[in-house]
Amino acid sequence: MTVEFQVQGVRVSELARRYGTPLFVYDGTVLRDRFHGLRDRLHPAMEIFYSLKANPNISICALLHSFGARAEVSSLVELTTALRAGVPPQQVIFLGPGKSRQELAACLDTGIHAVVCESIPEVALVDELARERGVRAQVALRVNPRFAVKRSGLAMGGKPRQFGIDEEELFGQTDLVKRFPDVDVMGVQVYMGTRILHEAVIVENTTRILDLAERLAAALHLELRMVDVGGGLGVSYFDGESDLDAQVLTDGLNPVIEDFTARHPGTRLIMELGRYLTAEAGTYVMGVRYTKTSMGERFAVADGGTHHHMAAVGIGSFVKRNFPMAVLNRLDELPTEEWNITGPLCTPGDTIGKKVPLPPVRPGDLIGVHRSGAYGPTASPGLFLSHGYPAEVLVHEGRCHLVRERDSPDDLLQRQRLYDPTAHDAADVPH
Ligand SMILES: *Cc1c(COP(=O)(O)O)cnc(C)c1O
């Protein structure tokens, strides 16, 4: 009997039959376990905000919110998604280096907990928008700290960056509160980097960020009502990596949090997590269209690829490393061969797996990329070769929910216009 990959008892071949491939499948139980695995151990004063950037699907946001997650958003659509998913405005923060006037206005009009400002000119614009509305804007300052994170996949602080305001500069802004009377500067945010897989590094970052927030509040005479310590908690994808241990992590973090809350009982503490909450819950399922060999190497040409899962392809990484992959419809067969798994795009870069140990692959097989619930289609060039967005299915409490329809050719073409050589735009100069 062949063993198939299942999500809550639903076989992968059944999912592929019902929804087609390529397909993202999310397991609601894994999402819940990821959230609660941390929430139930973490000091209760530390709130967990879900970074929609990792997976902006409204149902993923709603499900995480039902477990207790709040929302961290970085665009007008992410803000709208979080609110429509049922997250109350007081549980939403908005950050990002290039917010538009419209986005900042929406922050003020919806009454979210805080706008995290990333430059002094942005604070000035928020001040102006607040004055126009007759409200006081709740603002946290994103700091680009002097210190850099060690052993992070992608460091954000401690070097010249478009993110946040340099620590040195901020300590000189002692008249900030007076200069912007319609802004209530009440918080500090620092995001050190992503994909951190060492508990001690996260504990050290958090300690330093809380200390920085205290010093900054004292220097600028701020009433510190919020500190967002970022996060950057990673998940393991590659050989030689191992996952964070939530118990070890919280054993290190909780005393630091306890210490801080003892001194600042009214301060809201926030941790922003994307990948850590969603990556493990997702599987990218591709159908194999053709198999062939080229110069002695085996190729399985699948219907999915870079346009949905750039992270697994590893574009932008120095070396190509494979995400965990399997032939999902024959899990019991041993890997005896090496296969290159490629997609439908006309570029050699569209290689999802290089020399992946797999059992013999056949057309019609379903190949899965595990740990694919974060930075999938949202972070991929989905319009390349006009393939568009794949379908997304959430399995929760034994039921399948189509949470994103696959783009159809009409979806992809509807905003293009076939020009009419006899017509001209009203703004054109007539000739
Ligand atoms: C990307 C980002 C996150 C989420 O990062 P993960 O690695 O997915 O947890 C959180 N905060 C900020 C400021 C970010 O830029």
Coordinates of C-alpha atoms and ligand atoms in Angstrom, one line a residue:
M1 CA 0.0 0.0 0.0
T2 CA 1.4 3.4 -0.9
V3 CA 1.6 6.0 1.9
E4 CA 0.4 9.5 1.0
F5 CA 1.0 12.8 2.6
Q6 CA -2.2 13.9 4.3
V7 CA -3.4 17.1 6.0
Q8 CA -5.8 16.2 8.8
G9 CA -6.7 13.0 7.1
V10 CA -7.3 14.6 3.7
R11 CA -5.0 12.9 1.2
V12 CA -2.8 15.0 -1.1
S13 CA -4.1 13.3 -4.2
E14 CA -7.6 14.3 -3.2
L15 CA -6.5 17.9 -2.6
A16 CA -4.8 17.9 -6.1
R17 CA -7.9 16.4 -7.7
R18 CA -10.2 19.0 -6.1
Y19 CA -8.2 22.1 -6.4
G20 CA -5.6 21.4 -9.1
T21 CA -1.9 22.0 -8.9
P22 CA 0.2 24.0 -8.2
L23 CA -1.3 24.5 -4.8
F24 CA -0.5 25.8 -1.3
V25 CA -2.0 23.8 1.5
Y26 CA -2.1 25.1 5.1
D27 CA -2.7 22.9 8.1
G28 CA -4.7 24.9 10.7
T29 CA -3.6 22.5 13.5
V30 CA 0.1 23.2 12.8
L31 CA -0.7 27.0 12.8
R32 CA -2.4 26.6 16.2
D33 CA 0.4 24.5 17.6
R34 CA 3.0 27.0 16.5
F35 CA 1.2 29.9 18.0
H36 CA 0.3 28.1 21.3
G37 CA 3.7 26.5 21.6
L38 CA 5.2 29.9 22.1
R39 CA 2.2 31.8 23.6
D40 CA 1.7 29.3 26.4
R41 CA 5.3 29.6 27.5
L42 CA 6.0 33.2 26.8
H43 CA 5.6 35.8 29.6
P44 CA 1.9 37.0 29.4
A45 CA 3.0 40.7 29.2
M46 CA 4.6 40.0 25.8
E47 CA 1.9 40.3 23.1
I48 CA 2.4 38.4 19.8
F49 CA 1.7 40.4 16.6
Y50 CA 1.4 38.5 13.4
S51 CA 3.5 40.1 10.5
L52 CA 1.1 39.8 7.6
K53 CA 4.1 40.2 5.2
A54 CA 4.9 36.5 5.7
N55 CA 1.6 35.3 4.4
P56 CA -1.1 38.0 3.8
N57 CA -4.0 35.5 3.3
I58 CA -7.0 36.9 5.2
S59 CA -8.0 33.4 6.5
I60 CA -4.5 32.8 7.8
C61 CA -4.7 36.2 9.6
A62 CA -8.2 35.4 10.9
L63 CA -7.2 32.0 12.2
L64 CA -4.1 33.3 13.9
H65 CA -6.2 36.1 15.4
S66 CA -8.7 33.5 16.7
F67 CA -5.8 31.9 18.6
G68 CA -4.9 35.3 20.1
A69 CA -2.5 36.9 17.6
R70 CA -2.6 40.6 16.9
A71 CA -1.5 42.2 13.6
E72 CA 1.6 44.0 12.3
V73 CA 0.9 45.5 8.8
S74 CA 3.0 47.4 6.2
S75 CA 0.6 48.4 3.5
L76 CA -3.0 49.7 3.1
V77 CA -4.1 46.3 1.8
E78 CA -2.5 44.5 4.8
L79 CA -4.2 47.0 7.1
T80 CA -7.6 46.3 5.4
T81 CA -6.9 42.6 5.5
A82 CA -6.3 42.6 9.2
L83 CA -9.3 44.7 10.0
R84 CA -11.6 42.6 7.8
A85 CA -10.1 39.4 9.4
G86 CA -11.6 40.8 12.6
V87 CA -8.5 42.2 14.3
P88 CA -9.6 45.2 16.4
P89 CA -7.7 48.5 15.5
Q90 CA -6.2 48.6 19.0
Q91 CA -4.4 45.3 18.2
V92 CA -2.8 46.6 14.9
I93 CA 0.4 48.4 14.3
F94 CA 1.6 49.8 11.0
L95 CA 5.3 50.0 10.0
G96 CA 7.4 50.2 6.9
P97 CA 9.9 52.7 5.5
G98 CA 7.9 54.3 2.8
K99 CA 4.3 54.8 4.0
S100 CA 2.1 56.9 1.7
R101 CA 0.0 59.9 2.9
Q102 CA -3.0 57.7 2.2
E103 CA -1.7 54.9 4.4
L104 CA -0.8 57.2 7.2
A105 CA -4.3 58.8 7.0
A106 CA -5.8 55.4 7.2
C107 CA -3.8 54.6 10.4
L108 CA -5.2 57.7 12.0
D109 CA -8.8 57.2 10.7
T110 CA -9.0 53.6 11.8
G111 CA -7.5 54.3 15.2
I112 CA -4.9 51.6 15.2
H113 CA -2.6 51.3 18.2
A114 CA 0.5 52.8 16.7
V115 CA 2.1 54.1 13.6
V116 CA 5.8 53.0 13.7
C117 CA 7.6 56.0 12.1
E118 CA 10.9 55.3 10.3
S119 CA 12.2 58.8 9.8
I120 CA 11.8 62.3 11.2
P121 CA 10.1 63.6 8.0
E122 CA 7.5 60.9 8.4
V123 CA 6.8 62.0 12.0
A124 CA 6.3 65.5 10.6
L125 CA 3.8 64.2 8.0
V126 CA 1.9 62.3 10.7
D127 CA 1.9 65.5 12.8
E128 CA 0.4 67.4 9.9
L129 CA -2.3 64.7 9.2
A130 CA -3.2 64.5 12.9
R131 CA -3.6 68.3 13.1
E132 CA -5.9 68.2 10.0
R133 CA -8.1 65.6 11.7
G134 CA -8.0 67.1 15.2
V135 CA -6.6 63.9 16.7
R136 CA -3.4 63.0 18.5
A137 CA -1.4 60.5 16.6
Q138 CA -0.1 57.5 18.5
V139 CA 3.5 57.0 17.3
A140 CA 6.3 54.7 18.0
L141 CA 9.8 55.4 16.7
R142 CA 11.7 52.7 14.8
V143 CA 15.3 52.9 15.9
N144 CA 18.3 51.7 13.8
P145 CA 20.4 50.7 16.7
R146 CA 24.2 51.1 16.9
F147 CA 24.5 47.4 17.6
A148 CA 24.0 44.7 15.0
V149 CA 22.5 41.3 15.4
K150 CA 24.8 38.4 15.3
R151 CA 24.0 35.2 13.5
S152 CA 20.9 36.4 11.7
G153 CA 19.9 35.4 8.2
L154 CA 19.5 39.0 7.2
A155 CA 20.6 41.8 9.6
M156 CA 18.6 45.0 9.6
G157 CA 20.2 47.1 12.2
G158 CA 23.6 48.4 13.0
K159 CA 24.4 49.6 9.4
P160 CA 23.3 52.2 7.0
R161 CA 19.6 51.4 6.3
Q162 CA 16.4 52.9 5.0
F163 CA 14.7 51.4 8.1
G164 CA 14.3 53.4 11.3
I165 CA 16.1 56.4 12.7
D166 CA 19.8 56.1 13.7
E167 CA 20.2 55.7 17.4
E168 CA 22.8 58.5 17.5
E169 CA 20.5 60.9 15.6
L170 CA 17.5 60.1 17.9
F171 CA 19.4 60.8 21.1
G172 CA 20.0 64.3 19.7
Q173 CA 16.3 64.9 19.1
T174 CA 15.6 66.1 22.6
D175 CA 13.0 68.6 21.4
L176 CA 11.1 66.0 19.4
V177 CA 8.0 66.0 21.6
K178 CA 7.7 69.8 21.5
R179 CA 8.3 70.0 17.8
F180 CA 5.4 67.7 16.9
P181 CA 2.5 68.8 19.2
D182 CA -0.1 66.6 17.5
V183 CA 2.0 63.4 17.7
D184 CA 2.1 61.4 20.9
V185 CA 5.5 59.7 20.8
M186 CA 4.8 56.8 23.1
G187 CA 6.8 53.9 21.9
V188 CA 10.0 52.4 20.5
Q189 CA 10.4 49.7 18.0
V190 CA 13.6 47.8 16.9
Y191 CA 13.7 45.0 14.4
M192 CA 17.1 43.4 14.3
G193 CA 16.9 40.9 11.5
T194 CA 15.3 37.7 10.4
R195 CA 15.8 33.9 10.4
I196 CA 17.5 33.8 13.8
L197 CA 17.9 30.2 15.0
H198 CA 19.8 30.8 18.2
E199 CA 17.7 31.3 21.4
A200 CA 20.5 33.2 23.1
V201 CA 20.8 35.7 20.3
I202 CA 17.1 36.5 20.6
V203 CA 17.4 36.9 24.4
E204 CA 20.3 39.2 23.9
N205 CA 18.6 41.3 21.3
T206 CA 15.5 41.7 23.4
T207 CA 17.6 42.7 26.5
R208 CA 19.4 45.3 24.5
I209 CA 16.3 46.7 22.8
L210 CA 14.5 47.0 26.2
D211 CA 17.5 48.8 27.6
L212 CA 17.7 51.1 24.5
A213 CA 14.0 51.9 24.8
E214 CA 14.4 52.9 28.5
R215 CA 17.4 55.1 27.8
L216 CA 15.7 56.7 24.8
A217 CA 12.5 57.4 26.7
A218 CA 14.6 59.1 29.5
A219 CA 16.6 61.2 27.0
L220 CA 13.6 62.4 25.0
H221 CA 11.2 62.6 28.0
L222 CA 8.8 60.1 26.5
E223 CA 6.1 58.3 28.4
L224 CA 7.0 54.8 27.3
R225 CA 3.7 53.0 26.7
M226 CA 4.9 50.5 24.1
V227 CA 8.1 48.7 23.2
D228 CA 8.2 46.5 20.2
V229 CA 11.2 44.2 20.4
G230 CA 10.9 42.9 16.8
G231 CA 11.4 39.2 16.6
G232 CA 13.1 37.6 13.7
L233 CA 12.5 34.1 15.0
G234 CA 13.6 31.6 12.3
V235 CA 12.6 28.2 11.3
S236 CA 15.0 25.6 9.9
Y237 CA 14.9 24.9 6.2
F238 CA 18.3 23.4 5.3
D239 CA 20.6 20.6 6.3
G240 CA 22.6 21.4 9.4
E241 CA 20.0 23.8 10.8
S242 CA 17.8 23.1 13.8
D243 CA 14.6 24.7 15.0
L244 CA 14.4 27.1 18.0
D245 CA 13.3 25.4 21.2
A246 CA 10.4 27.4 22.5
Q247 CA 11.1 26.3 26.1
V248 CA 14.7 27.3 26.0
L249 CA 13.8 30.6 24.3
T250 CA 11.1 31.5 26.8
D251 CA 13.3 30.4 29.8
G252 CA 15.7 33.0 28.6
L253 CA 13.2 35.7 27.7
N254 CA 10.8 35.6 30.5
P255 CA 13.1 36.9 33.3
V256 CA 14.1 39.8 31.0
I257 CA 10.5 40.6 30.4
E258 CA 9.6 40.2 34.1
D259 CA 12.4 42.6 35.0
F260 CA 11.2 45.2 32.5
T261 CA 7.5 45.0 33.4
A262 CA 8.4 45.4 37.1
R263 CA 9.9 48.8 36.2
H264 CA 7.3 49.7 33.5
P265 CA 4.0 48.0 34.5
G266 CA 1.9 50.1 32.0
T267 CA 4.1 49.5 29.0
R268 CA 2.7 47.3 26.2
L269 CA 5.3 44.8 25.0
I270 CA 5.1 43.5 21.4
M271 CA 6.9 40.8 19.5
E272 CA 6.3 40.7 15.7
L273 CA 6.4 37.2 14.1
G274 CA 5.8 36.1 10.6
R275 CA 7.8 33.1 9.4
Y276 CA 7.9 31.5 12.8
L277 CA 4.1 31.3 12.9
T278 CA 3.2 30.3 9.4
A279 CA 6.2 28.6 7.6
E280 CA 5.7 25.1 9.0
A281 CA 2.0 25.0 8.4
G282 CA 2.3 25.3 4.6
T283 CA 3.1 22.8 1.9
Y284 CA 3.6 23.8 -1.8
V285 CA 2.2 21.0 -4.0
M286 CA 3.4 20.7 -7.6
G287 CA 2.4 18.2 -10.2
V288 CA 5.1 16.6 -12.3
R289 CA 4.5 17.2 -16.0
Y290 CA 7.5 15.6 -17.7
T291 CA 10.6 13.7 -16.7
K292 CA 13.8 13.7 -18.7
T293 CA 17.5 13.5 -18.5
S294 CA 20.1 16.0 -19.7
M295 CA 23.8 15.2 -19.8
G296 CA 23.4 12.5 -17.2
E297 CA 21.2 14.4 -14.7
R298 CA 17.5 13.7 -14.1
F299 CA 14.9 16.5 -14.4
A300 CA 11.3 16.5 -13.2
V301 CA 9.6 19.4 -14.9
A302 CA 6.7 20.5 -12.6
D303 CA 3.8 22.9 -12.9
G304 CA 5.1 25.1 -10.1
G305 CA 8.2 27.1 -9.4
T306 CA 9.9 30.4 -8.9
H307 CA 6.8 32.4 -9.6
H308 CA 5.1 31.0 -6.5
H309 CA 8.1 30.1 -4.3
M310 CA 11.1 32.2 -4.8
A311 CA 12.3 31.4 -1.3
A312 CA 12.6 27.7 -2.1
V313 CA 14.3 28.4 -5.3
G314 CA 16.8 30.5 -3.4
I315 CA 17.0 33.5 -5.7
G316 CA 19.1 36.1 -4.0
S317 CA 21.0 33.5 -1.9
F318 CA 24.6 32.9 -2.5
V319 CA 24.4 29.1 -2.7
K320 CA 21.4 27.0 -3.7
R321 CA 20.2 24.9 -0.8
N322 CA 17.2 22.7 -1.0
F323 CA 14.1 23.1 1.1
P324 CA 12.7 19.9 2.5
M325 CA 11.0 18.1 -0.4
A326 CA 9.3 14.8 -1.0
V327 CA 7.2 12.8 -3.5
L328 CA 4.0 13.3 -1.6
N329 CA 1.9 10.5 -3.2
R330 CA 4.6 7.9 -2.4
L331 CA 6.0 8.8 1.0
D332 CA 7.0 5.2 1.7
E333 CA 9.4 4.8 -1.2
L334 CA 13.1 5.3 -0.3
P335 CA 15.1 8.0 -2.0
T336 CA 17.4 6.2 -4.4
E337 CA 18.0 8.8 -7.1
E338 CA 18.9 12.5 -7.4
W339 CA 16.5 14.8 -9.2
N340 CA 16.5 18.3 -10.3
I341 CA 13.0 19.7 -9.8
T342 CA 12.3 22.6 -12.2
G343 CA 9.3 24.7 -13.2
P344 CA 7.6 26.0 -16.3
L345 CA 9.5 29.3 -16.5
C346 CA 11.9 30.0 -19.3
T347 CA 14.9 30.6 -17.1
P348 CA 17.5 28.2 -15.7
G349 CA 16.9 30.0 -12.4
D350 CA 13.5 28.2 -12.1
T351 CA 15.0 25.3 -10.3
I352 CA 13.2 24.5 -7.1
G353 CA 15.4 21.6 -6.0
K354 CA 18.9 20.7 -7.1
K355 CA 20.0 17.0 -6.9
V356 CA 17.2 16.2 -4.4
P357 CA 17.4 12.6 -3.2
L358 CA 14.0 11.2 -4.2
P359 CA 12.5 7.9 -5.2
P360 CA 12.1 7.4 -9.0
V361 CA 9.8 10.3 -10.2
R362 CA 7.1 9.8 -12.7
P363 CA 4.8 12.2 -14.6
G364 CA 1.7 12.8 -12.5
D365 CA 3.6 12.6 -9.2
L366 CA 2.9 15.2 -6.6
I367 CA 6.1 16.9 -5.3
G368 CA 5.8 18.8 -2.1
V369 CA 8.0 21.6 -0.7
H370 CA 7.5 21.5 3.1
R371 CA 7.7 24.6 5.4
S372 CA 6.3 26.8 2.7
G373 CA 3.7 28.8 4.6
A374 CA 5.8 31.9 4.7
Y375 CA 7.1 34.1 1.9
G376 CA 5.6 32.0 -0.8
P377 CA 3.5 33.7 -3.6
T378 CA 3.5 37.0 -1.8
A379 CA 7.3 37.3 -2.1
S380 CA 7.6 35.8 -5.6
P381 CA 7.4 37.2 -9.1
G382 CA 3.9 35.8 -9.6
L383 CA 3.3 37.6 -12.9
F384 CA 6.4 36.2 -14.6
L385 CA 5.3 34.5 -17.8
S386 CA 1.8 35.5 -16.7
H387 CA 1.2 32.4 -14.6
G388 CA -0.4 34.3 -11.7
Y389 CA -1.3 33.3 -8.2
P390 CA -1.8 29.7 -7.3
A391 CA -4.8 28.3 -5.3
E392 CA -4.5 28.2 -1.5
V393 CA -6.4 25.8 0.7
L394 CA -6.7 25.8 4.4
V395 CA -7.5 22.6 6.2
H396 CA -8.9 23.2 9.6
E397 CA -10.8 20.9 11.9
G398 CA -10.9 18.3 9.2
R399 CA -12.6 20.7 6.6
C400 CA -11.0 22.0 3.4
H401 CA -11.5 25.7 2.7
L402 CA -10.4 27.3 -0.6
V403 CA -8.9 30.6 0.8
R404 CA -7.5 31.9 -2.5
E405 CA -8.7 31.1 -5.9
R406 CA -6.2 30.4 -8.6
D407 CA -5.8 33.3 -11.0
S408 CA -7.6 32.7 -14.3
P409 CA -6.4 34.1 -17.7
D410 CA -9.2 36.7 -17.4
D411 CA -8.0 37.7 -14.0
L412 CA -4.5 38.2 -15.4
L413 CA -5.6 40.1 -18.4
Q414 CA -8.5 42.2 -17.1
R415 CA -6.5 45.3 -16.2
Q416 CA -4.6 45.4 -19.5
R417 CA -6.0 47.6 -22.3
L418 CA -5.7 46.8 -26.0
Y419 CA -4.9 50.2 -27.5
D420 CA -7.1 51.7 -30.2
P421 CA -4.9 53.3 -32.9
T422 CA -7.8 55.7 -33.7
A423 CA -8.4 57.0 -30.1
H424 CA -6.3 59.1 -27.9
D425 CA -6.2 59.9 -24.2
A426 CA -8.2 63.1 -23.3
A427 CA -5.0 64.6 -21.9
D428 CA -3.1 64.3 -25.2
V429 CA -2.4 67.3 -27.3
P430 CA -4.6 67.0 -30.4
H431 CA -2.7 67.0 -33.7
Ligands
LIG1 C1 9.7 41.1 7.8 C2 9.5 41.8 9.1 C3 8.9 41.0 10.1 C4 8.6 39.6 10.0 O1 9.8 38.8 9.8 P1 9.8 37.2 10.0 O2 11.2 36.9 9.8 O3 8.9 36.7 9.0 O4 9.3 36.9 11.4 C5 8.7 41.6 11.3 N1 9.0 42.9 11.5 C6 9.6 43.7 10.5 C7 9.9 45.1 10.8 C8 9.9 43.1 9.3 O5 10.4 43.8 8.3

